[in-house]
PDB file of C-alpha atoms in Angstrom:
ATOM      1  CA  MET A   1      -7.941 -41.899 106.827  1.00 86.00           C
ATOM      2  CA  TYR A   2      -8.582 -42.151 102.940  1.00 94.00           C
ATOM      3  CA  GLU A   3      -8.436 -45.659 102.872  1.00 96.00           C
ATOM      4  CA  GLU A   4     -11.164 -45.929 100.140  1.00 97.00           C
ATOM      5  CA  GLU A   5      -9.423 -43.618  97.997  1.00 97.00           C
ATOM      6  CA  VAL A   6      -6.052 -45.124  98.325  1.00 98.00           C
ATOM      7  CA  GLN A   7      -7.590 -48.204  97.315  1.00 98.00           C
ATOM      8  CA  GLN A   8      -9.071 -46.552  94.351  1.00 98.00           C
ATOM      9  CA  LEU A   9      -5.715 -45.050  93.326  1.00 98.00           C
ATOM     10  CA  GLN A  10      -4.029 -48.510  93.916  1.00 98.00           C
ATOM     11  CA  LYS A  11      -6.551 -50.022  91.305  1.00 98.00           C
ATOM     12  CA  MET A  12      -5.841 -47.164  88.776  1.00 98.00           C
ATOM     13  CA  ILE A  13      -2.140 -47.699  89.066  1.00 98.00           C
ATOM     14  CA  ASP A  14      -2.248 -51.527  88.776  1.00 98.00           C
ATOM     15  CA  GLU A  15      -4.127 -51.112  85.771  1.00 98.00           C
ATOM     16  CA  SER A  16      -2.125 -48.596  84.151  1.00 98.00           C
ATOM     17  CA  SER A  17       1.330 -48.900  82.194  1.00 96.00           C
ATOM     18  CA  ALA A  18       1.797 -45.424  81.053  1.00 98.00           C
ATOM     19  CA  ILE A  19       1.467 -43.225  84.111  1.00 98.00           C
ATOM     20  CA  VAL A  20       2.611 -39.538  84.122  1.00 98.00           C
ATOM     21  CA  PHE A  21       2.876 -37.166  87.269  1.00 98.00           C
ATOM     22  CA  PHE A  22       2.276 -33.737  87.143  1.00 97.00           C
ATOM     23  CA  GLY A  23       3.456 -31.993  90.160  1.00 95.00           C
ATOM     24  CA  GLY A  24       3.999 -28.503  91.682  1.00 92.00           C
ATOM     25  CA  ALA A  25       5.119 -26.955  95.130  1.00 91.00           C
ATOM     26  CA  GLY A  26       3.029 -28.898  97.348  1.00 91.00           C
ATOM     27  CA  VAL A  27       5.209 -32.137  96.372  1.00 95.00           C
ATOM     28  CA  SER A  28       8.104 -30.622  98.132  1.00 95.00           C
ATOM     29  CA  THR A  29       6.664 -28.893 100.872  1.00 92.00           C
ATOM     30  CA  GLU A  30       6.830 -32.142 102.939  1.00 92.00           C
ATOM     31  CA  SER A  31      10.546 -31.631 102.349  1.00 95.00           C
ATOM     32  CA  ASN A  32      10.181 -28.359 103.993  1.00 91.00           C
ATOM     33  CA  ILE A  33      10.791 -26.323 100.826  1.00 91.00           C
ATOM     34  CA  PRO A  34       8.423 -23.366 100.986  1.00 81.00           C
ATOM     35  CA  ASP A  35       5.813 -22.914  98.336  1.00 74.00           C
ATOM     36  CA  PHE A  36       4.662 -19.488  97.311  1.00 60.00           C
ATOM     37  CA  ARG A  37       0.791 -19.466  97.759  1.00 46.00           C
ATOM     38  CA  SER A  38      -0.321 -21.549 100.638  1.00 42.00           C
ATOM     39  CA  ALA A  39      -1.173 -19.852 103.984  1.00 39.00           C
ATOM     40  CA  ASP A  40       2.518 -19.809 104.993  1.00 46.00           C
ATOM     41  CA  GLY A  41       3.760 -19.643 101.833  1.00 45.00           C
ATOM     42  CA  LEU A  42       6.302 -16.773 100.316  1.00 48.00           C
ATOM     43  CA  TYR A  43       3.670 -14.871  99.311  1.00 47.00           C
ATOM     44  CA  HIS A  44       2.248 -14.373 102.809  1.00 46.00           C
ATOM     45  CA  GLN A  45       5.866 -13.251 104.124  1.00 52.00           C
ATOM     46  CA  SER A  46       6.665  -9.611 104.434  1.00 55.00           C
ATOM     47  CA  TYR A  47       9.564  -8.399 102.567  1.00 56.00           C
ATOM     48  CA  ARG A  48      10.519  -5.108 100.706  1.00 72.00           C
ATOM     49  CA  TYR A  49       9.641  -6.630  97.470  1.00 78.00           C
ATOM     50  CA  SER A  50       6.800  -9.194  96.603  1.00 81.00           C
ATOM     51  CA  PRO A  51       8.394 -12.577  95.554  1.00 79.00           C
ATOM     52  CA  GLU A  52       6.867 -12.399  92.284  1.00 82.00           C
ATOM     53  CA  GLN A  53       8.777  -8.803  91.766  1.00 90.00           C
ATOM     54  CA  VAL A  54      12.150 -10.322  93.076  1.00 91.00           C
ATOM     55  CA  VAL A  55      12.014 -13.796  90.773  1.00 92.00           C
ATOM     56  CA  SER A  56      11.281 -11.528  87.783  1.00 96.00           C
ATOM     57  CA  HIS A  57      13.644 -11.263  84.750  1.00 98.00           C
ATOM     58  CA  SER A  58      13.845  -7.447  85.055  1.00 97.00           C
ATOM     59  CA  PHE A  59      14.545  -7.471  88.799  1.00 97.00           C
ATOM     60  CA  PHE A  60      17.309  -9.913  88.212  1.00 98.00           C
ATOM     61  CA  MET A  61      18.802  -7.713  85.723  1.00 98.00           C
ATOM     62  CA  GLN A  62      18.356  -4.460  87.504  1.00 97.00           C
ATOM     63  CA  HIS A  63      18.680  -5.459  91.377  1.00 96.00           C
ATOM     64  CA  THR A  64      21.071  -8.521  90.978  1.00 98.00           C
ATOM     65  CA  GLU A  65      22.390  -8.390  94.439  1.00 96.00           C
ATOM     66  CA  ALA A  66      18.929  -8.198  95.927  1.00 94.00           C
ATOM     67  CA  PHE A  67      17.542 -11.002  94.004  1.00 95.00           C
ATOM     68  CA  TYR A  68      20.330 -13.331  95.109  1.00 96.00           C
ATOM     69  CA  GLU A  69      19.642 -12.370  98.794  1.00 93.00           C
ATOM     70  CA  PHE A  70      16.116 -13.460  98.604  1.00 91.00           C
ATOM     71  CA  TYR A  71      16.939 -16.397  96.181  1.00 93.00           C
ATOM     72  CA  LYS A  72      19.790 -17.986  98.249  1.00 94.00           C
ATOM     73  CA  GLU A  73      17.822 -17.593 101.306  1.00 90.00           C
ATOM     74  CA  LYS A  74      14.529 -18.902 100.145  1.00 88.00           C
ATOM     75  CA  MET A  75      14.721 -20.755  97.048  1.00 91.00           C
ATOM     76  CA  MET A  76      18.121 -22.579  97.684  1.00 94.00           C
ATOM     77  CA  ILE A  77      17.172 -25.398 100.249  1.00 93.00           C
ATOM     78  CA  LEU A  78      20.236 -27.522  99.819  1.00 95.00           C
ATOM     79  CA  ASP A  79      20.028 -29.623 102.619  1.00 95.00           C
ATOM     80  CA  ALA A  80      16.276 -30.850 101.607  1.00 96.00           C
ATOM     81  CA  LYS A  81      15.818 -34.438 101.183  1.00 97.00           C
ATOM     82  CA  PRO A  82      13.413 -36.325  98.869  1.00 98.00           C
ATOM     83  CA  ASN A  83      10.167 -37.453 100.672  1.00 97.00           C
ATOM     84  CA  PRO A  84       7.663 -40.239 100.434  1.00 97.00           C
ATOM     85  CA  ALA A  85       6.298 -38.639  97.194  1.00 97.00           C
ATOM     86  CA  HIS A  86       9.649 -38.219  95.398  1.00 98.00           C
ATOM     87  CA  LEU A  87      10.785 -41.711  96.374  1.00 98.00           C
ATOM     88  CA  LYS A  88       7.466 -43.681  95.347  1.00 98.00           C
ATOM     89  CA  LEU A  89       7.562 -41.884  91.994  1.00 98.00           C
ATOM     90  CA  ALA A  90      10.761 -43.136  91.446  1.00 98.00           C
ATOM     91  CA  GLU A  91      10.197 -46.477  92.407  1.00 98.00           C
ATOM     92  CA  LEU A  92       7.082 -46.561  89.972  1.00 98.00           C
ATOM     93  CA  GLU A  93       9.489 -45.406  86.943  1.00 98.00           C
ATOM     94  CA  GLN A  94      11.943 -48.157  88.006  1.00 98.00           C
ATOM     95  CA  ALA A  95       9.086 -50.720  87.973  1.00 98.00           C
ATOM     96  CA  GLY A  96       8.373 -49.763  84.385  1.00 97.00           C
ATOM     97  CA  LYS A  97       5.001 -48.288  85.479  1.00 98.00           C
ATOM     98  CA  LEU A  98       5.627 -44.397  85.268  1.00 98.00           C
ATOM     99  CA  SER A  99       6.925 -42.871  82.118  1.00 98.00           C
ATOM    100  CA  ALA A 100       7.682 -39.452  83.321  1.00 98.00           C
ATOM    101  CA  VAL A 101       7.712 -36.729  85.964  1.00 98.00           C
ATOM    102  CA  VAL A 102       6.810 -33.335  84.926  1.00 98.00           C
ATOM    103  CA  THR A 103       7.107 -30.815  87.550  1.00 96.00           C
ATOM    104  CA  GLN A 104       6.932 -27.191  88.034  1.00 94.00           C
ATOM    105  CA  ASN A 105       9.605 -27.250  90.817  1.00 95.00           C
ATOM    106  CA  ILE A 106      13.158 -26.190  90.626  1.00 96.00           C
ATOM    107  CA  ASP A 107      14.652 -28.214  93.531  1.00 96.00           C
ATOM    108  CA  GLY A 108      15.989 -31.268  91.862  1.00 97.00           C
ATOM    109  CA  LEU A 109      14.281 -33.358  94.382  1.00 98.00           C
ATOM    110  CA  HIS A 110      12.938 -35.915  91.794  1.00 98.00           C
ATOM    111  CA  GLN A 111      16.377 -36.669  90.426  1.00 98.00           C
ATOM    112  CA  ALA A 112      17.832 -37.030  93.809  1.00 98.00           C
ATOM    113  CA  ALA A 113      14.816 -39.607  94.709  1.00 98.00           C
ATOM    114  CA  GLY A 114      16.112 -41.505  91.538  1.00 98.00           C
ATOM    115  CA  SER A 115      13.718 -40.443  88.827  1.00 98.00           C
ATOM    116  CA  LYS A 116      15.285 -40.476  85.298  1.00 98.00           C
ATOM    117  CA  ASN A 117      12.779 -39.060  83.109  1.00 98.00           C
ATOM    118  CA  VAL A 118      12.024 -35.522  84.585  1.00 98.00           C
ATOM    119  CA  TYR A 119      10.715 -32.917  82.671  1.00 98.00           C
ATOM    120  CA  GLU A 120      11.485 -29.460  84.643  1.00 98.00           C
ATOM    121  CA  LEU A 121       9.156 -27.059  83.186  1.00 96.00           C
ATOM    122  CA  HIS A 122      10.604 -23.894  85.224  1.00 95.00           C
ATOM    123  CA  GLY A 123      14.442 -25.218  85.338  1.00 97.00           C
ATOM    124  CA  SER A 124      16.267 -26.041  88.149  1.00 97.00           C
ATOM    125  CA  ILE A 125      18.414 -24.472  90.739  1.00 97.00           C
ATOM    126  CA  MET A 126      21.069 -27.107  90.333  1.00 97.00           C
ATOM    127  CA  ARG A 127      22.182 -25.744  86.860  1.00 98.00           C
ATOM    128  CA  ASN A 128      23.853 -22.242  86.818  1.00 98.00           C
ATOM    129  CA  TYR A 129      25.711 -20.708  84.012  1.00 98.00           C
ATOM    130  CA  CYS A 130      27.978 -17.503  83.270  1.00 98.00           C
ATOM    131  CA  MET A 131      25.858 -15.045  81.261  1.00 98.00           C
ATOM    132  CA  ASP A 132      29.111 -13.861  79.480  1.00 98.00           C
ATOM    133  CA  CYS A 133      31.023 -17.240  78.361  1.00 98.00           C
ATOM    134  CA  GLY A 134      28.546 -19.899  79.554  1.00 98.00           C
ATOM    135  CA  ALA A 135      30.482 -21.618  81.924  1.00 98.00           C
ATOM    136  CA  SER A 136      28.563 -23.911  84.429  1.00 98.00           C
ATOM    137  CA  TYR A 137      28.378 -23.811  88.200  1.00 98.00           C
ATOM    138  CA  ASP A 138      26.654 -26.197  90.548  1.00 98.00           C
ATOM    139  CA  ALA A 139      24.183 -24.923  93.375  1.00 98.00           C
ATOM    140  CA  PHE A 140      26.769 -25.067  96.136  1.00 97.00           C
ATOM    141  CA  TYR A 141      29.091 -22.713  94.268  1.00 98.00           C
ATOM    142  CA  VAL A 142      26.091 -20.146  93.807  1.00 98.00           C
ATOM    143  CA  LYS A 143      24.673 -20.661  97.549  1.00 97.00           C
ATOM    144  CA  ASN A 144      28.123 -20.089  99.026  1.00 97.00           C
ATOM    145  CA  ALA A 145      29.367 -17.048  96.858  1.00 97.00           C
ATOM    146  CA  LYS A 146      29.345 -13.696  98.742  1.00 96.00           C
ATOM    147  CA  GLY A 147      27.057 -11.427  96.997  1.00 95.00           C
ATOM    148  CA  ILE A 148      26.486 -11.833  93.530  1.00 98.00           C
ATOM    149  CA  PRO A 149      28.127 -15.173  92.219  1.00 98.00           C
ATOM    150  CA  ARG A 150      30.846 -14.523  89.525  1.00 98.00           C
ATOM    151  CA  CYS A 151      32.618 -16.809  86.870  1.00 98.00           C
ATOM    152  CA  GLU A 152      35.968 -17.883  87.907  1.00 98.00           C
ATOM    153  CA  LYS A 153      36.950 -17.779  84.182  1.00 97.00           C
ATOM    154  CA  CYS A 154      35.679 -14.387  82.988  1.00 98.00           C
ATOM    155  CA  GLY A 155      34.268 -12.686  85.992  1.00 98.00           C
ATOM    156  CA  GLY A 156      30.928 -12.606  84.568  1.00 98.00           C
ATOM    157  CA  VAL A 157      27.379 -12.603  86.564  1.00 98.00           C
ATOM    158  CA  ILE A 158      26.035 -16.329  87.138  1.00 98.00           C
ATOM    159  CA  LYS A 159      22.499 -16.689  86.405  1.00 98.00           C
ATOM    160  CA  PRO A 160      20.309 -19.586  87.730  1.00 98.00           C
ATOM    161  CA  ASP A 161      18.968 -22.152  85.117  1.00 98.00           C
ATOM    162  CA  VAL A 162      15.260 -21.369  86.468  1.00 97.00           C
ATOM    163  CA  VAL A 163      12.768 -19.664  84.365  1.00 96.00           C
ATOM    164  CA  LEU A 164      11.917 -16.346  85.941  1.00 96.00           C
ATOM    165  CA  TYR A 165       8.635 -14.287  85.606  1.00 94.00           C
ATOM    166  CA  GLU A 166       8.762 -12.684  82.147  1.00 95.00           C
ATOM    167  CA  GLU A 167      10.989 -15.478  80.608  1.00 96.00           C
ATOM    168  CA  GLY A 168       9.658 -18.175  78.215  1.00 95.00           C
ATOM    169  CA  LEU A 169       9.586 -21.904  78.962  1.00 94.00           C
ATOM    170  CA  ASP A 170      12.175 -24.008  77.205  1.00 95.00           C
ATOM    171  CA  SER A 171      10.529 -25.211  73.890  1.00 96.00           C
ATOM    172  CA  ALA A 172      12.116 -28.739  74.078  1.00 97.00           C
ATOM    173  CA  THR A 173      10.834 -29.345  77.728  1.00 97.00           C
ATOM    174  CA  ILE A 174       7.336 -28.313  76.766  1.00 96.00           C
ATOM    175  CA  GLN A 175       7.116 -30.513  73.480  1.00 97.00           C
ATOM    176  CA  GLY A 176       8.429 -33.514  75.724  1.00 98.00           C
ATOM    177  CA  ALA A 177       6.228 -32.818  78.299  1.00 97.00           C
ATOM    178  CA  ILE A 178       3.081 -32.464  76.164  1.00 97.00           C
ATOM    179  CA  GLN A 179       4.030 -35.774  74.346  1.00 98.00           C
ATOM    180  CA  VAL A 180       4.332 -37.931  77.513  1.00 98.00           C
ATOM    181  CA  ILE A 181       0.870 -36.362  78.785  1.00 98.00           C
ATOM    182  CA  SER A 182      -1.122 -36.803  75.679  1.00 98.00           C
ATOM    183  CA  GLN A 183       0.378 -40.511  75.664  1.00 98.00           C
ATOM    184  CA  ALA A 184      -0.345 -41.426  79.354  1.00 98.00           C
ATOM    185  CA  ASP A 185      -3.014 -43.786  80.290  1.00 98.00           C
ATOM    186  CA  LEU A 186      -3.259 -42.336  84.027  1.00 98.00           C
ATOM    187  CA  LEU A 187      -2.155 -38.822  84.726  1.00 97.00           C
ATOM    188  CA  ILE A 188      -1.696 -37.734  88.568  1.00 97.00           C
ATOM    189  CA  ILE A 189      -1.849 -34.342  89.357  1.00 95.00           C
ATOM    190  CA  GLY A 190      -0.390 -33.665  92.686  1.00 94.00           C
ATOM    191  CA  GLY A 191       0.513 -30.693  95.025  1.00 90.00           C
ATOM    192  CA  THR A 192      -0.396 -27.822  92.523  1.00 87.00           C
ATOM    193  CA  SER A 193      -2.678 -25.004  92.664  1.00 77.00           C
ATOM    194  CA  LEU A 194      -3.031 -25.079  88.644  1.00 81.00           C
ATOM    195  CA  VAL A 195      -2.738 -21.488  88.470  1.00 75.00           C
ATOM    196  CA  VAL A 196       0.616 -20.946  86.976  1.00 73.00           C
ATOM    197  CA  TYR A 197       0.371 -20.734  83.140  1.00 76.00           C
ATOM    198  CA  PRO A 198       1.211 -22.080  80.607  1.00 79.00           C
ATOM    199  CA  ALA A 199       2.491 -25.136  82.631  1.00 75.00           C
ATOM    200  CA  ALA A 200      -1.241 -25.614  84.110  1.00 79.00           C
ATOM    201  CA  SER A 201      -2.733 -25.815  80.556  1.00 89.00           C
ATOM    202  CA  PHE A 202      -0.474 -28.817  79.768  1.00 91.00           C
ATOM    203  CA  ILE A 203      -3.134 -31.330  81.325  1.00 91.00           C
ATOM    204  CA  ASP A 204      -5.414 -30.458  78.817  1.00 92.00           C
ATOM    205  CA  TYR A 205      -3.442 -32.820  76.363  1.00 96.00           C
ATOM    206  CA  PHE A 206      -4.334 -35.874  78.351  1.00 96.00           C
ATOM    207  CA  ARG A 207      -6.586 -38.344  76.765  1.00 96.00           C
ATOM    208  CA  GLY A 208      -6.020 -41.084  78.848  1.00 97.00           C
ATOM    209  CA  LYS A 209      -8.348 -43.308  80.968  1.00 97.00           C
ATOM    210  CA  TYR A 210      -7.684 -42.062  84.580  1.00 98.00           C
ATOM    211  CA  LEU A 211      -7.096 -38.467  85.728  1.00 96.00           C
ATOM    212  CA  VAL A 212      -6.306 -38.281  89.346  1.00 96.00           C
ATOM    213  CA  LEU A 213      -5.964 -34.971  91.586  1.00 94.00           C
ATOM    214  CA  ILE A 214      -4.324 -35.158  94.880  1.00 95.00           C
ATOM    215  CA  ASN A 215      -3.971 -31.610  96.509  1.00 89.00           C
ATOM    216  CA  LYS A 216      -4.432 -30.263 100.116  1.00 83.00           C
ATOM    217  CA  SER A 217      -6.326 -27.381  98.783  1.00 75.00           C
ATOM    218  CA  GLU A 218      -8.697 -26.558  96.124  1.00 74.00           C
ATOM    219  CA  THR A 219      -7.143 -25.742  92.702  1.00 70.00           C
ATOM    220  CA  GLY A 220      -7.539 -22.561  90.543  1.00 62.00           C
ATOM    221  CA  ARG A 221      -9.264 -24.278  88.007  1.00 66.00           C
ATOM    222  CA  THR A 222     -11.968 -26.927  87.473  1.00 73.00           C
ATOM    223  CA  VAL A 223     -10.552 -30.348  86.545  1.00 80.00           C
ATOM    224  CA  HIS A 224     -12.723 -33.235  85.761  1.00 86.00           C
ATOM    225  CA  THR A 225     -11.132 -36.225  87.672  1.00 92.00           C
ATOM    226  CA  SER A 226     -11.898 -39.732  87.985  1.00 94.00           C
ATOM    227  CA  LEU A 227     -10.524 -39.319  91.529  1.00 96.00           C
ATOM    228  CA  THR A 228     -10.015 -36.410  93.688  1.00 93.00           C
ATOM    229  CA  ILE A 229      -7.942 -36.724  97.110  1.00 95.00           C
ATOM    230  CA  SER A 230      -7.470 -33.790  99.415  1.00 93.00           C
ATOM    231  CA  ALA A 231      -4.241 -34.635 101.260  1.00 94.00           C
ATOM    232  CA  PRO A 232      -0.833 -34.215 101.090  1.00 92.00           C
ATOM    233  CA  ILE A 233       0.753 -35.987  98.430  1.00 94.00           C
ATOM    234  CA  GLY A 234       3.505 -37.964 100.236  1.00 95.00           C
ATOM    235  CA  GLN A 235       0.758 -39.025 102.773  1.00 95.00           C
ATOM    236  CA  ILE A 236      -1.042 -40.663  99.879  1.00 97.00           C
ATOM    237  CA  LEU A 237       1.599 -42.059  97.415  1.00 97.00           C
ATOM    238  CA  ARG A 238       3.720 -43.486 100.480  1.00 96.00           C
ATOM    239  CA  ARG A 239       0.447 -46.117 100.869  1.00 97.00           C
ATOM    240  CA  ILE A 240       0.722 -47.395  97.420  1.00 98.00           C
ATOM    241  CA  GLU A 241       2.394 -50.635  96.478  1.00 97.00           C
ATOM    242  CA  VAL A 242       4.439 -50.910  93.642  1.00 96.00           C
ATOM    243  CA  ASN A 243       3.542 -54.706  92.107  1.00 85.00           C
TER     244      ASN A 243
END
C-alpha cells in the first residue's frame, strides 16, 4: 500500500535540502504513548476530571497531588522507545537533509532517537524544576517520588517543564520554530490534528516548495498540500531511503 505516495515523498525529499518536520501526538502513538484526541485517546477515557482540566495551570496549583496522579500514570511513559518515524528523522538530520524538528510532544523521543535540533513547543517531561529554588530534576526522580515530588534542597514543589493549558509558549522556542519553518523548502506535517493553537498556526509561515501531510485521520483545518497520505507516520517514513 501507498507505493505511489511513498515514491512521490521520496522524490520530494531527494530534491530538498532544508526539510522541517512538524509533528504531534500521532508520531508517538506508535511508541505506545497515548494521544488526547483519537478514538482510544485520553479524552475518551473516564476520569473524575477531564484530561484538559487536569493538565491546566490552575488545576496544577490547586490540586497538585491529583495532577501528579494523572500525569505520572498517563503522561510519563518513561520506558517508551523511539519508533521508525523518530529514527528516520534523526537519520535525515544526520545526512544534512533535515534542518529541524518542531514537535508538540513532550516525551523526548526525538532526542532519544538522535535528533539534535528539536523545538519542543510544549516543553518536555524530561526537564523538571523546583518552583522555589529552581533546582533541576530528571523525569525518573519525578516519576518515582511518592505523591507530590519535592525538592531535596528546599522542600519546594517540583513542576514539570511542560506547557500546561492556560500557560504561554516559550518565546525563544516560538521564534526558532517559525524561523526554521519559514526557511524550509519541504515541510512535512505528521501525526497532528492541527487543532492545538498557537502551534497549528506556525505552518502558515511556510513559503517553500513542497508541503506534505501524513496523518491517519482528517485534520482540524484545511491545508493545501503537495501530497497527503492518510496513514501512520512511522509506516511511511520507514520506507524512505536517505541518500
